[in-house]
XYZ file of C-alpha atoms in Angstrom:
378
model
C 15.113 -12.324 -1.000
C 13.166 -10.783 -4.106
C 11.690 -12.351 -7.473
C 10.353 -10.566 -10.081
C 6.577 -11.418 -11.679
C 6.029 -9.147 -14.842
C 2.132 -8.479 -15.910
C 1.368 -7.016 -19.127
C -1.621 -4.689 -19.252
C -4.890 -6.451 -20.483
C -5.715 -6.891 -23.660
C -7.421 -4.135 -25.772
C -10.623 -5.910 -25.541
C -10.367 -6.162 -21.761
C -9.550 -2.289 -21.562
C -12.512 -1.551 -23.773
C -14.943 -3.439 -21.876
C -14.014 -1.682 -18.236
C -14.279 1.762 -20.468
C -10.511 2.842 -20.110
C -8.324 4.150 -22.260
C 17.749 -11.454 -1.224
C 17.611 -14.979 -1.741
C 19.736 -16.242 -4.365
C 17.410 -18.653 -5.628
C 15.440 -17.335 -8.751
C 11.625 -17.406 -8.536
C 9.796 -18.381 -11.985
C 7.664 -16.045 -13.390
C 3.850 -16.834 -13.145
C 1.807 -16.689 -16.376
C -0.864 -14.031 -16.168
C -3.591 -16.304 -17.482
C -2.775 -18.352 -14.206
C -2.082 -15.572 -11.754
C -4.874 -13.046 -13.040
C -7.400 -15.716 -14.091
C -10.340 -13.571 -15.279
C -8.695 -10.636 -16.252
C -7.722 -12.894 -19.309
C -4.536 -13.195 -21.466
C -2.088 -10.150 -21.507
C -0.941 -8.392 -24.638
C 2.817 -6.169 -25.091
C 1.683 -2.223 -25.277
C 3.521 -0.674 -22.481
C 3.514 3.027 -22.129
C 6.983 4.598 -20.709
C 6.663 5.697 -17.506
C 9.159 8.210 -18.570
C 7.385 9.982 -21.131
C 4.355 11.615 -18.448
C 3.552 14.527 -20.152
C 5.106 17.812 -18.549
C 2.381 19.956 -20.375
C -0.562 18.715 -17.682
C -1.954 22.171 -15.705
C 0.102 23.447 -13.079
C -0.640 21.333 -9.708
C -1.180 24.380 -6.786
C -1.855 22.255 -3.850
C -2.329 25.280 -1.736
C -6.057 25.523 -1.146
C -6.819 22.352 -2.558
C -10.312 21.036 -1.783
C -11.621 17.966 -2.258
C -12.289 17.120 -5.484
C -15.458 16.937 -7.580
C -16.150 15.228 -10.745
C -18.904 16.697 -13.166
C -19.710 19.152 -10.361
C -20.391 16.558 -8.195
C -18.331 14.156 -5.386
C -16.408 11.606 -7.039
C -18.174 7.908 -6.076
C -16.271 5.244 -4.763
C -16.238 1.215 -6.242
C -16.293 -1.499 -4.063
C -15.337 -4.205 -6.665
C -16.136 -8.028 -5.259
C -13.262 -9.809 -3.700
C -12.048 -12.592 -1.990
C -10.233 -9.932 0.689
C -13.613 -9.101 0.884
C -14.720 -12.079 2.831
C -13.730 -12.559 6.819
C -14.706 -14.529 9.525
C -14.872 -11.731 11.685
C -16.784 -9.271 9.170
C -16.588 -7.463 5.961
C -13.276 -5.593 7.173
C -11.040 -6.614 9.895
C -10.267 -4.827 12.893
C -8.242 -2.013 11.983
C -9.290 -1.881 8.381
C -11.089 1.103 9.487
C -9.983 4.454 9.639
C -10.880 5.467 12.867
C -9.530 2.305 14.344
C -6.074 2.837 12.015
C -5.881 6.305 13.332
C -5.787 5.310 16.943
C -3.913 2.518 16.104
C -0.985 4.718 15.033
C -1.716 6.880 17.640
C 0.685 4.663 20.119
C 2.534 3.028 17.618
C 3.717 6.633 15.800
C 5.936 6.317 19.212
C 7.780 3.142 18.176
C 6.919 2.406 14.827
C 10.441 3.280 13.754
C 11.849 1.123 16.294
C 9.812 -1.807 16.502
C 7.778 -2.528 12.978
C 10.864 -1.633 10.326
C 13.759 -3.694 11.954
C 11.050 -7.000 11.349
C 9.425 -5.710 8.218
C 10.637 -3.139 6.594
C 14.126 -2.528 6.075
C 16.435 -0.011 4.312
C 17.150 -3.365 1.911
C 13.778 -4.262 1.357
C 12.764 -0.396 0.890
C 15.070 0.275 -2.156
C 14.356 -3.510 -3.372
C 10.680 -2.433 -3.218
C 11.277 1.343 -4.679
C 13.581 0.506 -7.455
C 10.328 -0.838 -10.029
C 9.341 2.497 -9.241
C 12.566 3.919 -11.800
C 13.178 7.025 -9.260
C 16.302 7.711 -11.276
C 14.659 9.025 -13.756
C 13.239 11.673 -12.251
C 13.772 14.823 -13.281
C 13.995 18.163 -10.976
C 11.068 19.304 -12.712
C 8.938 16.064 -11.918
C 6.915 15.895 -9.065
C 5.954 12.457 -6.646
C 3.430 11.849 -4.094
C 4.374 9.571 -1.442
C 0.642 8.683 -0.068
C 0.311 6.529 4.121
C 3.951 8.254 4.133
C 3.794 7.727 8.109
C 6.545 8.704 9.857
C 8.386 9.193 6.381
C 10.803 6.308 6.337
C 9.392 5.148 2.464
C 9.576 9.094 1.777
C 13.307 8.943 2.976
C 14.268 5.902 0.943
C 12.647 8.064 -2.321
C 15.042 10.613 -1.573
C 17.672 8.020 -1.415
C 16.312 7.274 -4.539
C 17.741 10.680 -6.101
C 14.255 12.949 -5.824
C 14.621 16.094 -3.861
C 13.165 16.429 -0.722
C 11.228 19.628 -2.137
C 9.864 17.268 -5.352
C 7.812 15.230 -2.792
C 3.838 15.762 -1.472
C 3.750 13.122 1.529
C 0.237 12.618 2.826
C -1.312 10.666 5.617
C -4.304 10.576 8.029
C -2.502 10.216 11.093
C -1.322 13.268 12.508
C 1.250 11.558 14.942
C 2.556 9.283 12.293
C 2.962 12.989 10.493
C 4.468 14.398 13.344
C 7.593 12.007 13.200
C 8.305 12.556 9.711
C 8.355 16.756 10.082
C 11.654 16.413 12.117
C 13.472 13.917 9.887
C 16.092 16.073 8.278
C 15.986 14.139 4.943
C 12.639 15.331 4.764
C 12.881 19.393 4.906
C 11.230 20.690 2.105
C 9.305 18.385 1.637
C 5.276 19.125 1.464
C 3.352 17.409 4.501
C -0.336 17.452 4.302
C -3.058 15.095 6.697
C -5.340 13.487 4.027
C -7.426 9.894 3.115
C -5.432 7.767 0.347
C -9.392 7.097 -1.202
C -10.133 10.934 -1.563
C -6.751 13.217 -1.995
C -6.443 16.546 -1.399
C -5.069 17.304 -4.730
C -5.112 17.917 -8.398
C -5.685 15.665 -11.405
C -2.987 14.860 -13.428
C -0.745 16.081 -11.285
C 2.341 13.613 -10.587
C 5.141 12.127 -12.490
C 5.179 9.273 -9.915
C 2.648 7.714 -7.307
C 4.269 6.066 -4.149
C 2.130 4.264 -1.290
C 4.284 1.639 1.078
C 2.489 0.383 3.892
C -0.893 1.786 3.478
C -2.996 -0.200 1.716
C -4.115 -2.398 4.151
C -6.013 0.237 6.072
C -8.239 1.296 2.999
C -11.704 -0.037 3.388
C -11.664 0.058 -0.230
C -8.419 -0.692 -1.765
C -10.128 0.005 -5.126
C -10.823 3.332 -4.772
C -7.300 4.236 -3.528
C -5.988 2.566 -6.482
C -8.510 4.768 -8.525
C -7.232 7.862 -6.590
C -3.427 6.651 -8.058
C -4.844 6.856 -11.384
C -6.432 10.376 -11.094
C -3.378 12.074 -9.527
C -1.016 10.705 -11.722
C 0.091 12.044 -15.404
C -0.488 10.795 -18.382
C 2.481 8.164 -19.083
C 3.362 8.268 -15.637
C 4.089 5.609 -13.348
C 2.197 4.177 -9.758
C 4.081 2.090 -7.533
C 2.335 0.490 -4.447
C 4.075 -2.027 -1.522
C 1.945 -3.851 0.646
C 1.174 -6.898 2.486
C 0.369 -10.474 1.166
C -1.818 -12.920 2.049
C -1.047 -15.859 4.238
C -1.656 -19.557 3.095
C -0.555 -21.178 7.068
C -3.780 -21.694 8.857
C -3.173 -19.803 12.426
C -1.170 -16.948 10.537
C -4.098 -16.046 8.087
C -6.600 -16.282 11.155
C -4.486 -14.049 12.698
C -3.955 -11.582 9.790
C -7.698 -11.685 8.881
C -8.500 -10.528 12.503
C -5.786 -7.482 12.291
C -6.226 -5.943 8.430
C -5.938 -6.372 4.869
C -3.878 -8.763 3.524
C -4.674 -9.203 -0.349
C -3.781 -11.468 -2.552
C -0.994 -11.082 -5.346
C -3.917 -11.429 -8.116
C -6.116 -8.993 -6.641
C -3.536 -6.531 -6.397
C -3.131 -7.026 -10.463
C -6.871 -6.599 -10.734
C -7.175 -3.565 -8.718
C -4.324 -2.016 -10.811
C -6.281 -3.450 -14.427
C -9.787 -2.040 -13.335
C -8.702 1.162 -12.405
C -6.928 1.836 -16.232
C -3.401 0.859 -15.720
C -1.439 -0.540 -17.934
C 1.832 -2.547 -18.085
C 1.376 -3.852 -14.766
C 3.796 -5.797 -12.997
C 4.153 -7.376 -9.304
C 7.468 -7.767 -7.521
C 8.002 -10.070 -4.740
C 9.827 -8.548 -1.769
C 10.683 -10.260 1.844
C 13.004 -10.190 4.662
C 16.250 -12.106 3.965
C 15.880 -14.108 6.837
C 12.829 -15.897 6.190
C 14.450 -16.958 2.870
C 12.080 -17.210 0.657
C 9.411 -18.011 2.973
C 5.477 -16.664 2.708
C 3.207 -19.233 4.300
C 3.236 -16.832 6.981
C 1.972 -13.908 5.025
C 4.628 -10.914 4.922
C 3.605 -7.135 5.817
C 5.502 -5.738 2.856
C 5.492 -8.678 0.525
C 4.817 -7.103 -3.093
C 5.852 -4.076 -5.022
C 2.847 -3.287 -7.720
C 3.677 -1.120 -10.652
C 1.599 0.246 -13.497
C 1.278 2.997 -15.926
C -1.091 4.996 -17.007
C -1.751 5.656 -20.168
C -0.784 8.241 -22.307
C -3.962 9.079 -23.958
C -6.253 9.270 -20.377
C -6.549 11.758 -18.615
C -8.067 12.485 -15.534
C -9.873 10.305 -12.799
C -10.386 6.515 -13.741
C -13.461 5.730 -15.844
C -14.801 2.966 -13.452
C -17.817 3.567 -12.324
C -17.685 4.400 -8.440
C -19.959 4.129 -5.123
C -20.142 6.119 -2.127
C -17.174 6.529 -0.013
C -17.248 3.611 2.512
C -15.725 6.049 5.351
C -14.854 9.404 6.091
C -11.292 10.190 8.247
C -11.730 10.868 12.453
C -10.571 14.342 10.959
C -13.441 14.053 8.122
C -15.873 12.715 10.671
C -16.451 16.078 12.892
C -17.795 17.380 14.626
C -20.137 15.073 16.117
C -21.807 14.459 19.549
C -20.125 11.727 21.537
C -21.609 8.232 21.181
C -20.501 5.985 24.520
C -21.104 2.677 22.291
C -19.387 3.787 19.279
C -16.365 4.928 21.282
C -16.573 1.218 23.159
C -16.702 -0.729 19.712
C -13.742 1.653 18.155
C -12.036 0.790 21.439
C -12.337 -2.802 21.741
C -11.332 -3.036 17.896
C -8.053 -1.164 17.898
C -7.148 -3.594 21.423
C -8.425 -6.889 19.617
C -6.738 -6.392 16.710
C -3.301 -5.157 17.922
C -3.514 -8.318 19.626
C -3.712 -10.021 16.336
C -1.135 -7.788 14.857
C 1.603 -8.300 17.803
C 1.071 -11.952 16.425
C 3.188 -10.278 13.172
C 5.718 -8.295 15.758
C 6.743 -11.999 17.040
C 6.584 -13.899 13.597
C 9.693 -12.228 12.473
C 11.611 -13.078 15.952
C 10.866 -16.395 15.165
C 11.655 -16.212 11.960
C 15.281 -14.821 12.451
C 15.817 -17.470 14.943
C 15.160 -20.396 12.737
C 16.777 -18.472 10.165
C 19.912 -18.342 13.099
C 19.581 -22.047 13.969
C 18.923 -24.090 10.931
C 21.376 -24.833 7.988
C 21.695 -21.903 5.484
C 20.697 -24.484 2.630
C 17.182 -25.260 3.867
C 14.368 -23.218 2.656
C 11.602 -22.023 4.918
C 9.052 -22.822 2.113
């Protein structure tokens, strides 16, 4: 099942006042005004992904540090949200990087196994790559795939028609890393352990931006957005899948308890604020829940935008502190017995919520098995 929603970038006004340059069934398109609701009407200026500039400096990632801006560490937004809210806190339970590391640190071993046959398939992969226009990349154009994991989005952008040896993959977990080294559609490619809100790499530096899977582990989803913008060209293209919220009352508790599960609109405002323009949201699904997203979906959006020709550099928003440094950031430090017991208790609470999203699709392809192929899970 997919449907399309197109976003226009904001009107000029709006840009100047943020300081920035397989179901059958079709799904309507939902006016901006409705979807986007502050962000205003939209206007028709795209910029061609196509036309990034190949004249940007040469993008060495050997030795690359973490970047500075003006001489000084880059700041990092944390723009008020609804995702913001939870009953159980300000993030959920593995919206944390030291809880997401662990987290991945068991299910690196059967995340190939277990989480894409429910929620990520080779069918919803290319439906979810192909806004990203990977055809039209060029042997001398470069892509970053960013929470690459154990590589299966990084294989489907190969699938896609880039060379292995075109593509910088980058995660925090090591073990998720470690998975994605042996794949053989992945030789060549460059592997590097880094944080989606603070990459180790140049400005200006990629012809396309792809993140599937990760966003819901960023404290601030903002500032990885911003971090899109930086590291991408001028004219060049972002594309991000993630989850979507649920609207069914023990689902959301469930998915507000694990991580981040944002809403369409706030995806589009993320995108907006950070300087992108012509952005556009894709719906995405398993085909056996046919149509369905009461439930919330894992990967349940593909978010595209470009950036514009004439900026350069990192987004012009105006950024706080980091909210959290990587485990790998993090050290050295001297062990703290209660810290370790909260990070503990967190990453077992909350895969407790999440294997609430490892049964959902069983019981989705069951109804899906059971019940009339005209009936709609709406």
């Amino acid at each position: 099942f997919s449907g399309r929603l197109d976003y226009l970038s904001a009107p000029r006004s709006a840009r100047a006042s943020r300081g920035g340059s397989a179901h059958a069934r079709t799904r309507p398109v939902v006016p901006v005004a409705r979807l986007v609701g502050s962000l205003g009407p939209s206007s028709s200026s795209p910029s061609s992904p196509s036309s990034a500039s190949s004249a940007s400096p040469a993008c060495s990632l050997e030795g690359s540090a973490r970047r500075r801006v003006g001489g000084k560490r880059a700041r990092v937004v944390s723009m008020p949200s609804s995702s913001s809210s939870s009953p159980l806190g300000s993030l959920r339970l593995i919206q944390h990087k030291h809880e997401a590391f662990w987290f991945y640190r068991y299910l690196s071993i059967v995340y190939d196994h277990i989480v894409n046959p429910g929620h990520w398939t080779q069918d919803m992969r290319r439906d979810a790559l192909e806004p990203a226009n990977l055809s039209a990349v060029t042997e001398t154009m470069a892509v970053i795939d960013v929470g690459g994991g154990t590589g299966f989005s990084t294989t489907g952008i190969v699938e896609g028609g880039v060379k292995a040896s075109q593509i910088t993959m980058v995660d925090q977990s090591p073990h998720q890393l470690a998975k994605a080294r042996v794949k053989p559609q992945l030789q060549g490619c460059t592997i590097m352990e880094g944080d989606a809100e603070d990459l180790p790499v140049p400005s200006d530096c990629f012809d396309r931006y792809v993140s599937c899977g990760s966003i819901e582990y960023w404290p601030d989803p903002q500032r990885g957005i911003a971090e899109a913008f930086r590291v991408v060209k001028p004219g060049a293209l972002a594309c991000l899948v993630g989850p979507v919220k649920p609207t069914h009352w023990l689902s959301k508790f469930m998915a507000e308890a694990w991580m981040l599960f944002p809403r369409e609109d706030e995806y589009i405002a993320w995108f907006t604020r950070a300087g992108f323009e012509d952005v556009k949201l894709k719906r995405i699904g398993p085909s056996w829940y046919r149509g369905c997203r009461k439930h919330g979906l894992i990967m349940g959006c593909s978010v595209t935008g470009v950036k514009p020709a004439s900026a350069s550099g990192p987004s012009t928003l105006d950024l706080g502190e980091k909210a959290e440094e990587t485990v790998q950031e993090s050290r050295p430090k001297a062990f703290n017995l209660a810290a370790s017991l909260r990070t503990i208790a967190r990453v077992v609470l909350g895969s407790l919520a999440g294997f609430y999203y490892f049964l959902l699709p069983v019981y989705m392809w069951i109804k899906n098995f059971i019940l009339p192929k005209h009936i709609r899970f709406d």
